[in-house]
mmCIF file of N, CA and C in Angstrom:
data_model
loop_
_atom_site.group_PDB
_atom_site.id
_atom_site.type_symbol
_atom_site.label_atom_id
_atom_site.label_comp_id
_atom_site.label_asym_id
_atom_site.label_seq_id
_atom_site.Cartn_x
_atom_site.Cartn_y
_atom_site.Cartn_z
ATOM 1 N N MET B 53 -82.097 -88.366 61.355
ATOM 2 C CA MET B 53 -82.063 -86.723 61.587
ATOM 3 C C MET B 53 -80.360 -86.726 61.558
ATOM 4 N N THR B 54 -80.283 -85.727 59.861
ATOM 5 C CA THR B 54 -78.698 -85.942 59.886
ATOM 6 C C THR B 54 -77.751 -84.653 60.854
ATOM 7 N N ALA B 55 -76.976 -84.677 60.895
ATOM 8 C CA ALA B 55 -75.990 -83.571 61.152
ATOM 9 C C ALA B 55 -76.150 -82.210 60.594
ATOM 10 N N THR B 56 -76.078 -82.201 59.142
ATOM 11 C CA THR B 56 -76.099 -81.095 59.170
ATOM 12 C C THR B 56 -77.737 -80.501 58.713
ATOM 13 N N SER B 57 -78.594 -81.494 58.860
ATOM 14 C CA SER B 57 -79.696 -80.860 59.398
ATOM 15 C C SER B 57 -80.220 -79.874 60.762
ATOM 16 N N GLN B 58 -79.366 -80.859 61.778
ATOM 17 C CA GLN B 58 -79.121 -80.905 63.098
ATOM 18 C C GLN B 58 -78.173 -79.004 63.448
ATOM 19 N N THR B 59 -77.212 -78.993 62.795
ATOM 20 C CA THR B 59 -76.807 -77.670 62.156
ATOM 21 C C THR B 59 -77.271 -76.095 62.047
ATOM 22 N N GLU B 60 -78.351 -76.836 60.881
ATOM 23 C CA GLU B 60 -78.776 -75.535 60.321
ATOM 24 C C GLU B 60 -80.217 -75.244 61.536
ATOM 25 N N GLU B 61 -80.432 -76.289 62.386
ATOM 26 C CA GLU B 61 -81.721 -75.924 62.880
ATOM 27 C C GLU B 61 -81.316 -75.369 64.111
ATOM 28 N N ASP B 62 -79.931 -75.276 64.401
ATOM 29 C CA ASP B 62 -80.020 -74.346 65.787
ATOM 30 C C ASP B 62 -78.193 -73.572 65.312
ATOM 31 N N ASP B 63 -78.723 -72.824 64.028
ATOM 32 C CA ASP B 63 -77.624 -71.907 63.566
ATOM 33 C C ASP B 63 -77.833 -70.643 64.281
ATOM 34 N N HIS B 64 -78.971 -70.384 64.943
ATOM 35 C CA HIS B 64 -79.656 -68.755 65.289
ATOM 36 C C HIS B 64 -78.891 -69.026 66.782
ATOM 37 N N LEU B 65 -78.598 -70.123 67.318
ATOM 38 C CA LEU B 65 -77.883 -69.679 68.989
ATOM 39 C C LEU B 65 -76.595 -70.393 69.086
ATOM 40 N N ALA B 66 -75.782 -70.032 67.633
ATOM 41 C CA ALA B 66 -74.870 -70.094 67.593
ATOM 42 C C ALA B 66 -73.707 -68.978 68.278
ATOM 43 N N ASP B 67 -74.613 -67.759 68.514
ATOM 44 C CA ASP B 67 -74.274 -66.940 69.509
ATOM 45 C C ASP B 67 -74.020 -66.821 70.969
ATOM 46 N N ILE B 68 -74.575 -67.874 71.060
ATOM 47 C CA ILE B 68 -75.263 -67.737 72.787
ATOM 48 C C ILE B 68 -74.059 -68.824 73.558
ATOM 49 N N GLU B 69 -73.490 -68.229 74.914
ATOM 50 C CA GLU B 69 -72.605 -69.115 75.222
ATOM 51 C C GLU B 69 -72.858 -70.248 76.144
ATOM 52 N N ASP B 70 -72.405 -71.565 75.878
ATOM 53 C CA ASP B 70 -72.545 -72.933 76.603
ATOM 54 C C ASP B 70 -72.727 -72.402 77.613
ATOM 55 N N GLY B 71 -73.801 -72.927 78.411
ATOM 56 C CA GLY B 71 -74.518 -72.856 79.792
ATOM 57 C C GLY B 71 -74.989 -71.571 80.296
ATOM 58 N N CYS B 72 -75.677 -71.065 79.477
ATOM 59 C CA CYS B 72 -76.423 -69.699 79.536
ATOM 60 C C CYS B 72 -77.949 -70.316 79.674
ATOM 61 N N GLY B 73 -78.494 -69.488 80.458
ATOM 62 C CA GLY B 73 -80.193 -69.518 81.010
ATOM 63 C C GLY B 73 -80.971 -69.161 79.897
ATOM 64 N N CYS B 74 -82.186 -69.766 80.200
ATOM 65 C CA CYS B 74 -83.537 -69.501 79.346
ATOM 66 C C CYS B 74 -83.592 -68.125 79.238
ATOM 67 N N ALA B 75 -83.589 -67.309 80.545
ATOM 68 C CA ALA B 75 -83.205 -65.787 80.122
ATOM 69 C C ALA B 75 -82.549 -65.036 79.280
ATOM 70 N N GLU B 76 -81.399 -65.665 79.039
ATOM 71 C CA GLU B 76 -80.420 -65.013 77.927
ATOM 72 C C GLU B 76 -80.786 -65.881 76.464
ATOM 73 N N VAL B 77 -81.116 -66.597 76.597
ATOM 74 C CA VAL B 77 -81.204 -67.226 75.350
ATOM 75 C C VAL B 77 -82.981 -66.076 74.923
ATOM 76 N N TRP B 78 -83.495 -66.236 75.697
ATOM 77 C CA TRP B 78 -84.695 -65.574 74.937
ATOM 78 C C TRP B 78 -84.564 -64.265 74.670
ATOM 79 N N GLU B 79 -83.478 -63.104 75.691
ATOM 80 C CA GLU B 79 -82.718 -61.814 75.097
ATOM 81 C C GLU B 79 -82.537 -61.782 73.852
ATOM 82 N N HIS B 80 -81.465 -63.089 73.780
ATOM 83 C CA HIS B 80 -80.896 -62.873 72.144
ATOM 84 C C HIS B 80 -81.662 -63.559 71.188
ATOM 85 N N MET B 81 -82.803 -64.279 71.553
ATOM 86 C CA MET B 81 -83.436 -64.670 70.501
ATOM 87 C C MET B 81 -84.791 -63.171 69.929
ATOM 88 N N SER B 82 -84.684 -62.361 70.963
ATOM 89 C CA SER B 82 -85.370 -61.155 71.021
ATOM 90 C C SER B 82 -84.896 -60.045 69.950
ATOM 91 N N GLU B 83 -83.889 -59.842 70.316
ATOM 92 C CA GLU B 83 -82.562 -59.174 69.621
ATOM 93 C C GLU B 83 -82.704 -59.326 68.479
ATOM 94 N N GLN B 84 -82.583 -60.585 67.687
ATOM 95 C CA GLN B 84 -82.519 -61.150 66.784
ATOM 96 C C GLN B 84 -83.871 -60.709 65.390
ATOM 97 N N ARG B 85 -85.065 -60.816 66.549
ATOM 98 C CA ARG B 85 -85.957 -60.844 65.518
ATOM 99 C C ARG B 85 -86.184 -59.322 65.555
ATOM 100 N N ASP B 86 -86.067 -58.531 66.441
ATOM 101 C CA ASP B 86 -85.690 -57.100 65.775
ATOM 102 C C ASP B 86 -85.331 -56.403 65.182
ATOM 103 N N ASP B 87 -84.198 -57.508 64.406
ATOM 104 C CA ASP B 87 -83.394 -56.813 63.197
ATOM 105 C C ASP B 87 -83.834 -57.139 61.759
#
């Protein structure tokens, strides 16, 4: 896997702070899906 493809794969997590828990990730993903 190249660095570029890894970056593309996790772009949707760019707004999530490092160290947040799974509940925060779930909430963020739910908000993204509603848009």
